[in-house]
Structures are given as structure tokens and as C-alpha cells.
mmCIF file of C-alpha atoms in Angstrom:
data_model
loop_
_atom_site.group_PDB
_atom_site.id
_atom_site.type_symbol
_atom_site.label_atom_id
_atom_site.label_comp_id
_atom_site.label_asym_id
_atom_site.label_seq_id
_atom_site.Cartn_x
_atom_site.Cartn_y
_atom_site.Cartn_z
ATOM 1 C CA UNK A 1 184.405 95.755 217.508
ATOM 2 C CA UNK A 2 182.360 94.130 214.544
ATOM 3 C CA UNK A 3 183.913 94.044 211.390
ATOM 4 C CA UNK A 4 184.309 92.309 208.310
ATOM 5 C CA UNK A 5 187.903 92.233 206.639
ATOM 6 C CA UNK A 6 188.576 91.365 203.106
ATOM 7 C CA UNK A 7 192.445 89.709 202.123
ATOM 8 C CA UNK A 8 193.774 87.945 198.699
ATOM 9 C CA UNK A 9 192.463 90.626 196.000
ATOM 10 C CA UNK A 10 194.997 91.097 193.086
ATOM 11 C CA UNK A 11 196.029 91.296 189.401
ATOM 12 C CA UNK A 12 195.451 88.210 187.732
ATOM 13 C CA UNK A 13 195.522 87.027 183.953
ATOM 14 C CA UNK A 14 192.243 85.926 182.263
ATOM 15 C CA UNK A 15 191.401 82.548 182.903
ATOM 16 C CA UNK A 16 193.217 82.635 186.154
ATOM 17 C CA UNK A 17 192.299 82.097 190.094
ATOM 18 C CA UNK A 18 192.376 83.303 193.779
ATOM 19 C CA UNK A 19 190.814 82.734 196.684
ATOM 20 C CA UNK A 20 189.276 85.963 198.228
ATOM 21 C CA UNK A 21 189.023 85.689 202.371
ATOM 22 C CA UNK A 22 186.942 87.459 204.860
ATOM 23 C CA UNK A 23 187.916 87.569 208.545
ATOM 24 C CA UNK A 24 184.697 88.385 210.717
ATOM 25 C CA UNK A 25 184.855 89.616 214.478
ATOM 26 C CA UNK A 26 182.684 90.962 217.013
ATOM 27 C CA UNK A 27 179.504 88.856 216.602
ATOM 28 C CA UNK A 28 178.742 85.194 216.686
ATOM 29 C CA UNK A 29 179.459 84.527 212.958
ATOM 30 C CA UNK A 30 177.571 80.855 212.512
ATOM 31 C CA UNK A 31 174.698 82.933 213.347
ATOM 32 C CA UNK A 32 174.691 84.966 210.102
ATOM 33 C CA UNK A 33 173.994 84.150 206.418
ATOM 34 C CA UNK A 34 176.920 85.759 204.641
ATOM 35 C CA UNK A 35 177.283 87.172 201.434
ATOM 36 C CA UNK A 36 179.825 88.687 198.893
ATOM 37 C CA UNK A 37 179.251 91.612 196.732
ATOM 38 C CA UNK A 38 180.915 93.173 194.079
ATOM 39 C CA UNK A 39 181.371 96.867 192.369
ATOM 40 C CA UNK A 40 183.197 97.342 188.802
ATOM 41 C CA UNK A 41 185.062 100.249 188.778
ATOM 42 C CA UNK A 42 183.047 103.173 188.282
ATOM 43 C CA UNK A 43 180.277 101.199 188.567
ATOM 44 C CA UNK A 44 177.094 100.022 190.258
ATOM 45 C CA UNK A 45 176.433 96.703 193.196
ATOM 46 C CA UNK A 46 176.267 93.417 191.828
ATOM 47 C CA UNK A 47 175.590 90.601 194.425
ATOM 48 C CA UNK A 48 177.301 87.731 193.659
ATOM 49 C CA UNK A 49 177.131 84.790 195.946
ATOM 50 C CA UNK A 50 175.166 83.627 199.131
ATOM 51 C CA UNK A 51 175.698 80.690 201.563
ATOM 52 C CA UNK A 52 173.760 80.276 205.137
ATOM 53 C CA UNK A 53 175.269 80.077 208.382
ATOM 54 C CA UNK A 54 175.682 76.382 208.855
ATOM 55 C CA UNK A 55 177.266 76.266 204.974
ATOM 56 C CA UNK A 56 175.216 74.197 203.827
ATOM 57 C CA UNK A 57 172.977 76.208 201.632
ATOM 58 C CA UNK A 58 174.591 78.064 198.827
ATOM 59 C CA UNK A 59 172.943 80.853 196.260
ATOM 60 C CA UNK A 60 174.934 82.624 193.111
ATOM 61 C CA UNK A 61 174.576 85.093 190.037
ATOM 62 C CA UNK A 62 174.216 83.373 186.825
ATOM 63 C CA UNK A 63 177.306 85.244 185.868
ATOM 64 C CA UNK A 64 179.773 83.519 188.332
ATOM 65 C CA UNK A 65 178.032 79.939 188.776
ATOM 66 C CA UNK A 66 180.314 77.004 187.864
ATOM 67 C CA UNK A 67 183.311 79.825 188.043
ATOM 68 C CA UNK A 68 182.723 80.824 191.919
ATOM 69 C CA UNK A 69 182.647 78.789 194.987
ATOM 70 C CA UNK A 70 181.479 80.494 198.326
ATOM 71 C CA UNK A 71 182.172 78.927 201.473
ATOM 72 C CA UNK A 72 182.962 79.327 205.232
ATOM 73 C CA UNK A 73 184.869 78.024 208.420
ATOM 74 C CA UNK A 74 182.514 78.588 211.248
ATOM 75 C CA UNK A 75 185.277 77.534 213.686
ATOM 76 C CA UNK A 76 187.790 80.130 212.185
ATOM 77 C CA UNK A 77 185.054 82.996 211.696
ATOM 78 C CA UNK A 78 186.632 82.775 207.737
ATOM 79 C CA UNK A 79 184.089 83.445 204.857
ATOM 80 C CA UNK A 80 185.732 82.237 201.444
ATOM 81 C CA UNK A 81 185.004 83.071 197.803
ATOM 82 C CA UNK A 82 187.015 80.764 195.227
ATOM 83 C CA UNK A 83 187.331 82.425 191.737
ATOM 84 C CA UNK A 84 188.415 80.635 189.047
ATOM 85 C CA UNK A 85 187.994 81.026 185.040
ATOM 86 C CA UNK A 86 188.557 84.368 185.398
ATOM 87 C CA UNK A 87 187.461 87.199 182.847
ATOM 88 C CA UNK A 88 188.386 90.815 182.666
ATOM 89 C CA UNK A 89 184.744 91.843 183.358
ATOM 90 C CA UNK A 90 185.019 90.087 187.062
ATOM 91 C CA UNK A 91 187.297 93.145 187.928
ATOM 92 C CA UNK A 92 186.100 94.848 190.475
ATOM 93 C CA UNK A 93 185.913 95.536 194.601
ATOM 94 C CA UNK A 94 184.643 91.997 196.373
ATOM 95 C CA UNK A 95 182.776 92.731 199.341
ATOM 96 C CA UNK A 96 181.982 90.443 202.055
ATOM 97 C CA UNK A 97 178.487 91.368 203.710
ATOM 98 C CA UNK A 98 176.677 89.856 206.614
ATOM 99 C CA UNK A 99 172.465 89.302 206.836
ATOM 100 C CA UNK A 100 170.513 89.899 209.516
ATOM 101 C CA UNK A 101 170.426 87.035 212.442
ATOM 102 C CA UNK A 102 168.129 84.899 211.169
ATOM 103 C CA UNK A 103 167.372 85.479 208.025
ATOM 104 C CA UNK A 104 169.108 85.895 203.995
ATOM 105 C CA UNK A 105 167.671 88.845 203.006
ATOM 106 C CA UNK A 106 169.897 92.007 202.804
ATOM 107 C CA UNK A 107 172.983 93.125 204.186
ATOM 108 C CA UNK A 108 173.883 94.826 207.929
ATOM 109 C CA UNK A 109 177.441 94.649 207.887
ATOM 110 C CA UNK A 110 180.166 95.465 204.842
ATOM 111 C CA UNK A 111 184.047 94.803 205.125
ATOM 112 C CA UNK A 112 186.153 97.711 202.983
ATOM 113 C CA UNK A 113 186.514 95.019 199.822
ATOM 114 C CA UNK A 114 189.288 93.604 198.106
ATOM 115 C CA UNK A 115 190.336 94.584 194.461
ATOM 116 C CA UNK A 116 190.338 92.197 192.022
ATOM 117 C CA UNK A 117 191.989 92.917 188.779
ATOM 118 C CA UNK A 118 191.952 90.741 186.272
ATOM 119 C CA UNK A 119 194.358 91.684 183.056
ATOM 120 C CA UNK A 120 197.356 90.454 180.483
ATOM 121 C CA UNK B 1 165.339 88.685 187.091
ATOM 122 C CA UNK B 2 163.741 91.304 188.752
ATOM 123 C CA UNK B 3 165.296 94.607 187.370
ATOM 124 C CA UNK B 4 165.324 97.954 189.431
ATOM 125 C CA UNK B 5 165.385 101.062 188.089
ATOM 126 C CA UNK B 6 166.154 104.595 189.949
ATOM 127 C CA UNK B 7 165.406 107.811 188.986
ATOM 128 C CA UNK B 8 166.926 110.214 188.744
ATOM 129 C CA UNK B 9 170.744 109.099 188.366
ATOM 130 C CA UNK B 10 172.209 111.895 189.575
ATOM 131 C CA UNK B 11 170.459 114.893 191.525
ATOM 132 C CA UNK B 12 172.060 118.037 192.825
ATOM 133 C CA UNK B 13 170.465 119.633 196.291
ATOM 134 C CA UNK B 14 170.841 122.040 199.143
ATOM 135 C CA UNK B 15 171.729 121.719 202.539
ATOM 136 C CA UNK B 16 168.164 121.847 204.034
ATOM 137 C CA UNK B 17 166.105 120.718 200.965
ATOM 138 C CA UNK B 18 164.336 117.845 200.958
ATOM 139 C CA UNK B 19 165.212 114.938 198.645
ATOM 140 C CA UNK B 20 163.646 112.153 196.939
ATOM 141 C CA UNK B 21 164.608 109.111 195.690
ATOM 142 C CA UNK B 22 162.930 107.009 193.454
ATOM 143 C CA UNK B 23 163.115 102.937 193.017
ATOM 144 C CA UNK B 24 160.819 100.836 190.328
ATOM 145 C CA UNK B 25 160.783 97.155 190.193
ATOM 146 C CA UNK B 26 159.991 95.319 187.342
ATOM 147 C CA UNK B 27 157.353 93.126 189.393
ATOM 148 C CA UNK B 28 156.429 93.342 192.651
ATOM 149 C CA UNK B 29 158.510 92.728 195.678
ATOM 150 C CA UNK B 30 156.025 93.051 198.270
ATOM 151 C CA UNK B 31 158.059 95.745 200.908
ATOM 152 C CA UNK B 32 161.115 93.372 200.186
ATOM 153 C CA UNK B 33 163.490 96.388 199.554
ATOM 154 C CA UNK B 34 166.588 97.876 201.285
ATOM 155 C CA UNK B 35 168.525 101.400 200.173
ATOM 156 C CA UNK B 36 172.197 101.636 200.960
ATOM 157 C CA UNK B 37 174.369 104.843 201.149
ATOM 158 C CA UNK B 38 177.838 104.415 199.710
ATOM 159 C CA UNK B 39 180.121 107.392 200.573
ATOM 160 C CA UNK B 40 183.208 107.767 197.942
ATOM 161 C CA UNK B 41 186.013 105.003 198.469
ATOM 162 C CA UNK B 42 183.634 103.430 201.443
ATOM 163 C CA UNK B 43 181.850 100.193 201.212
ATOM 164 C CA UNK B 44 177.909 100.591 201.488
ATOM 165 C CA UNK B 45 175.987 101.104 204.685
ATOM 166 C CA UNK B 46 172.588 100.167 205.435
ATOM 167 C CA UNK B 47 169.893 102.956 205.861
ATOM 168 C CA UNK B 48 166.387 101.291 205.598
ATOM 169 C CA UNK B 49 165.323 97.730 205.130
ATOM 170 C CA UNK B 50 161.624 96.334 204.819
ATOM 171 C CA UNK B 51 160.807 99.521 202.870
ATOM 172 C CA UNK B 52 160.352 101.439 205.447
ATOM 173 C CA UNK B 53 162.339 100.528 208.643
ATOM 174 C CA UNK B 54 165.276 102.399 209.760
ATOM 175 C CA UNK B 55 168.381 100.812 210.479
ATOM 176 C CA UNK B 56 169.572 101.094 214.391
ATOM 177 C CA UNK B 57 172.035 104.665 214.360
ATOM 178 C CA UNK B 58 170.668 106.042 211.165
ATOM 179 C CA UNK B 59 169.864 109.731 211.428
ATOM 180 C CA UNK B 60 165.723 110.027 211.427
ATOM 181 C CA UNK B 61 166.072 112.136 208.202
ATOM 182 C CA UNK B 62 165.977 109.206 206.686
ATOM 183 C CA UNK B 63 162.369 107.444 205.693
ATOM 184 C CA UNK B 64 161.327 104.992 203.374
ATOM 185 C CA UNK B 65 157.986 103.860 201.984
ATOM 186 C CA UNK B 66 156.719 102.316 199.359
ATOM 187 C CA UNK B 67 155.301 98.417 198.568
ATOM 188 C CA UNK B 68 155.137 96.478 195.387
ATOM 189 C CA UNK B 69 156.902 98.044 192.657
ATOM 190 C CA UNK B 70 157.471 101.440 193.733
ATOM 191 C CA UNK B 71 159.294 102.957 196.332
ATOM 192 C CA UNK B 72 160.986 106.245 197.867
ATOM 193 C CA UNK B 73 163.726 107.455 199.752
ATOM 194 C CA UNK B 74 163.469 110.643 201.700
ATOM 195 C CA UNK B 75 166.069 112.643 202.963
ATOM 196 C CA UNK B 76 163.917 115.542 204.390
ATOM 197 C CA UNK B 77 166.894 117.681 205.171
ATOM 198 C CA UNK B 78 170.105 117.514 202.983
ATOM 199 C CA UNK B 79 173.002 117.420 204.975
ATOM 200 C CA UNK B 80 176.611 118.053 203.652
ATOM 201 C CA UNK B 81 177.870 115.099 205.598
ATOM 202 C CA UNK B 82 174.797 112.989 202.466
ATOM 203 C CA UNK B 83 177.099 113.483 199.938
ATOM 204 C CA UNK B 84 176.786 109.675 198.488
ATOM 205 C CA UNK B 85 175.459 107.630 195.898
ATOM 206 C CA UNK B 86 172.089 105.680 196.942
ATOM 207 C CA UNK B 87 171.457 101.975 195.647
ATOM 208 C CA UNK B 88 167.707 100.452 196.042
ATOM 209 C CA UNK B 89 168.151 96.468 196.853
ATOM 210 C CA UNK B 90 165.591 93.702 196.279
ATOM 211 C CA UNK B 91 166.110 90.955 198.475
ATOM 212 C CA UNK B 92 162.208 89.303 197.404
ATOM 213 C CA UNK B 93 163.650 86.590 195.156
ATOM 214 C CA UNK B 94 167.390 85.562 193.570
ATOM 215 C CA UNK B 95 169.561 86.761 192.473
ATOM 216 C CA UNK B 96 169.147 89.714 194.398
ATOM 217 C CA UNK B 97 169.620 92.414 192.662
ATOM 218 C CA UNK B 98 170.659 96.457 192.907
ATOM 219 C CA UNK B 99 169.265 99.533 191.237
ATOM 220 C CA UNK B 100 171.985 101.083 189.044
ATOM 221 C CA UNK B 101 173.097 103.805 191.611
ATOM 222 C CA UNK B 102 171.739 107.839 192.650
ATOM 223 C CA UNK B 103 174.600 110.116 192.854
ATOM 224 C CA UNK B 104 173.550 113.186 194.990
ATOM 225 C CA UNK B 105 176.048 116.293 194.926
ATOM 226 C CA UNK B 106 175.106 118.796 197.532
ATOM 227 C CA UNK B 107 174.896 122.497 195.773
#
């Protein structure tokens, strides 16, 4: 089966970290740009972070860079997002996403997302 | 960054009526534009990509046109099993970027 499955979503106190996981199966993963996504409660999609399928070309929101830190382990099928600096408006669901084969653009496959809640 | 709008934010419809969608960017994006159904407490799914082509296993209900700044979806007959919110995505340049969200309630 292909699927994408988020892990390491929790509560948090501002200014803290975590590092968010994605577990991919069912398709050759180095094959696929990869992406993670995220949703505020109540709220709309915010794309957050790209990296390619080799690793080693990375893309991110304004609002996360020098906070966030995507990255992968093709030989694991692991795709990684490191937050750090936290703030209480990065709460939200983190999707991972997959592109198409071949190409960045938008996004074929969605895991279920882990919450991240970030609060004193 | 390129800003989409949608119109309208929420819409309320009929099994059986046709629906439509609209999505504005704030330049043009060529026919770089996906929409997305996200079904309460589910993560999105794809519909349409490049404007206009339908993702493998979406119902053919589904249709999308539109190039440069403005674009439609089409739903042209509401199912119960629609009930969703609809997000417009421009993938022509980063950051990518989302329209805020169309909530459709089925009558």
C-alpha cells in the first residue's frame, strides 16, 4: 500500500523543539520531491518546506526559514522536519506530502498529519 | 508572493446541482494550479492538477479550467459523499502558496 505516516507531533513550550518524522511505503521514495504542509486549527493550507529527492535541494516559507530544517534518509524511506524556536502560531497539523515523479510542483500523496501544539 | 483568492468561502448546494468554484491569482501562473478536496478530520486529496487534468480515480464530475489568473472548479453534479472544503494551489513559483479554503455544505 502507499502511504505516508506522520510520528513526533506534541505540546511544546514557546521557544522549544521536535523533530516531526514521516515514514513512506509503497513507492520508490528517492524518486519523489517531498514536502511538508501545515493547517492551523480551524484554518486554511500553508506549505512550509520542500527538499528534492536526492536531498540536496531544499525550499521554505519565509515564516519557518532559519527555525525549520527539512531533510530525508533515502535508505530508511524517512522524511524529517526539525522545528526549533518555536512560537504559538506554528501550532497546527504537519503534513508530509509527496510530488509527482519527476517533478516539485504539487502534491499526489498526503500522510494523516501530526499535531503540533505549541503552549505554556 | 503570489496571493490566491477564492470565492465564494462558503457555498451551500444540492445533490444534483452544479457547482462552481472560483480561484484568482494575483499574477499569472500560466495553468500552474492544483485544487485539493479536504474532507473533515482527513488530510487533502488531489482532484486536478495543470488546471485542468484530472487526477487518476477522481470521479469525472470533476473539471477544471482556467489559465493565468483565473480559474474554476466544476462539480457538475453535487454529490452528498462532496461534502468538503476546496483549496486552489499555485505551484508556478515559491513559496507555493494556497487559496484560503471553499467550504461547501450540501442542502
Amino acid at each position: 500500500e502507499v502511504k505516508l505516516l506522520e510520528s513526533g507531533g506534541g505540546l511544546v513550550q514557546p521557544g522549544g523543539s521536535l523533530r516531526l518524522s514521516c515514514a513512506a511505503s509503497g513507492f520508490t521514495f528517492s524518486s519523489h520531491a517531498m514536502n511538508w504542509v501545515r493547517q492551523a486549527p480551524g484554518k486554511g493550507l500553508e506549505w512550509v518546506s520542500l527538499i528534492s529527492g536526492s536531498g540536496s535541494g531544499t525550499y521554505c516559507a519565509d515564516s519557518v526559514k532559519d527555525r525549520f530544517t527539512i531533510s530525508r534518509d533515502n535508505a530508511k524511506n524517512m522524511l524529517y522536519l526539525q522545528v526549533s524556536s518555536l512560537r504559538v502560531e506554528d501550532t497546527a497539523v504537519y503534513f508530509c506530502a509527496r510530488a509527482p515523479i519527476g517533478s516539485y510542483y504539487y502534491f499526489d500523496l498526503w500522510g494523516r498529519g501530526t499535531l503540533v501544539t505549541v503552549s505554556s | 508572493d503570489i496571493q490566491m483568492t477564492q470565492s465564494p468561502s462558503t457555498l451551500s448546494a444540492s445533490v444534483g446541482d452544479r457547482v462552481t468554484i472560483t480561484c484568482r491569482a494575483s499574477q499569472s501562473i500560466s495553468s500552474w494550479l492544483a485544487w485539493y478536496q479536504q474532507k473533515p478530520g482527513k488530510a487533502p486529496k488531489l482532484l486536478i492538477y495543470k488546471a485542468s487534468a484530472l487526477e487518476s480515480g477522481v470521479p469525472s464530475r470533476f473539471s477544471g479550467s482556467g489559465s493565468g489568473t483565473e480559474f474554476t472548479l466544476i462539480i457538475s453534479s453535487l454529490q452528498s459523499d462532496d461534502l468538503a472544503t476546496y483549496y486552489c494551489q499555485q505551484y508556478n513559483s515559491f513559496p507555493y502558496t494556497f487559496g484560503q479554503g471553499t467550504k461547501l455544505a450540501i442542502k
